[in-house]
CSV table of C-alpha atoms in Angstrom, one decimal:
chain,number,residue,atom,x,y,z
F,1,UNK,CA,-84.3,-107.4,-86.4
F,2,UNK,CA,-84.6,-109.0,-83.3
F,3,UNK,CA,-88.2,-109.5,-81.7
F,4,UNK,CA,-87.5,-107.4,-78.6
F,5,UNK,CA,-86.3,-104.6,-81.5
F,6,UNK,CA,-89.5,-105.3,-83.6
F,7,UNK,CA,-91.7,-104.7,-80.0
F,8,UNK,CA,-89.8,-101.6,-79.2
F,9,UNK,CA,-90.5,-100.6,-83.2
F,10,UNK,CA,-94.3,-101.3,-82.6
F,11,UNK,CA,-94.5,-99.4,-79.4
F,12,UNK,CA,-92.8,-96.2,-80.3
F,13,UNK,CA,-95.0,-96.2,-83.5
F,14,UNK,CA,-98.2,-96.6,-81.1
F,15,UNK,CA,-97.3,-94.3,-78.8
F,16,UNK,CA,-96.8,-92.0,-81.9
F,17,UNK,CA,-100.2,-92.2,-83.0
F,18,UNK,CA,-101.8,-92.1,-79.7
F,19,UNK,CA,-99.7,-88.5,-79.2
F,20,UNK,CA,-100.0,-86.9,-82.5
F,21,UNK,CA,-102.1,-84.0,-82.4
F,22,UNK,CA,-105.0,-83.7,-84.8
F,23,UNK,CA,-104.2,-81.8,-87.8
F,24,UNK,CA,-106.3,-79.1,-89.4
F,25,UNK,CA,-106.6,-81.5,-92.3
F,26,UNK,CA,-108.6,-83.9,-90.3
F,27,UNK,CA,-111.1,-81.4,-89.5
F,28,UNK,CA,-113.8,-80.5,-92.0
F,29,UNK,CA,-113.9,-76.9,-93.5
F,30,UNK,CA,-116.8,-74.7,-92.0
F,31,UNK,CA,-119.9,-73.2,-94.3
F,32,UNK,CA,-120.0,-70.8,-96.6
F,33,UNK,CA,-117.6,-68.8,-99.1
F,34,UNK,CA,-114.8,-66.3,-98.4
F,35,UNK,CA,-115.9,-62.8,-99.0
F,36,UNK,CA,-114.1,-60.7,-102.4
F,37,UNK,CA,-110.3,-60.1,-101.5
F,38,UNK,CA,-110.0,-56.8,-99.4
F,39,UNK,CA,-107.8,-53.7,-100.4
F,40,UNK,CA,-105.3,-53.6,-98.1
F,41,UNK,CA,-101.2,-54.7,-97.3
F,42,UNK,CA,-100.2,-58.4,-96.9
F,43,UNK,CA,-101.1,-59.9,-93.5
F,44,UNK,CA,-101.0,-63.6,-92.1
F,45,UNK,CA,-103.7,-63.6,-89.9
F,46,UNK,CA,-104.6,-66.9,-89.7
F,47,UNK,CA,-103.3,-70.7,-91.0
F,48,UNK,CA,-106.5,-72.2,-91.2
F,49,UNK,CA,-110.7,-72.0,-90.6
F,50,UNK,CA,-110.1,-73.7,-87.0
F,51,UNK,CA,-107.5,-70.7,-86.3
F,52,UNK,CA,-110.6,-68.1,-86.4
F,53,UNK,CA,-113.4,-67.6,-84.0
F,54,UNK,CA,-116.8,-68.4,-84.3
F,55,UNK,CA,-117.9,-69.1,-87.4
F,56,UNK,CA,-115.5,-66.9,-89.7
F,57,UNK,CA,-113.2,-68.6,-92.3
F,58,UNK,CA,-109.9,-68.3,-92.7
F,59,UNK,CA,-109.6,-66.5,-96.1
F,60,UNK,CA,-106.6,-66.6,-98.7
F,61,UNK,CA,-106.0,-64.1,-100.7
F,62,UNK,CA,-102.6,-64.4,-102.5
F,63,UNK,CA,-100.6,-62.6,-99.7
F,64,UNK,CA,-103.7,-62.4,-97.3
F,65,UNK,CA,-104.8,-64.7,-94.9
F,66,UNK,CA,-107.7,-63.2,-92.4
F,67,UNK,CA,-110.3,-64.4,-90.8
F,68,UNK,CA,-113.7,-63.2,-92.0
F,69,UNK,CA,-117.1,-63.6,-92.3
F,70,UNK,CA,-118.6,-66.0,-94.3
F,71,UNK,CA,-120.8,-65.6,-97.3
F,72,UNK,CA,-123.8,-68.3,-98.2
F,73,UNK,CA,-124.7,-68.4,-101.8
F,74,UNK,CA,-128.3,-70.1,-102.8
């Protein structure tokens, strides 16, 4: 690869980096434990804690994913 090829390489892969939005995955999760799984029909609600408001979680529950309050065990 030529050098101008190698510099064009290097900038595109900067210029990557500098765009890629950050991830949920570079985030850390938020306190406490999800709540026991809810009664009710399969519902995507949410994709991840930073997805709900405040301070709610994002829950999984098989089919279920909703935001909801979280729980703080001592």
């Amino acid at each position: 690869m030529s050098s101008g090829g190698l510099l064009l390489l290097l900038g595109l892969l900067t210029l990557w980096e500098v765009l890629t939005p950050v991830s949920s995955k570079d985030r850390p999760k938020k306190l406490g434990l999800c709540p026991p799984r809810p009664q009710k029909p399969c519902v995507k609600e949410c994709k991840n804690d930073w997805s709900c408001p405040g301070q709610q979680k994002c829950c999984n529950y098989g089919c279920i994913d909703e935001c909801r309050d979280p729980i703080f065990v001592n």
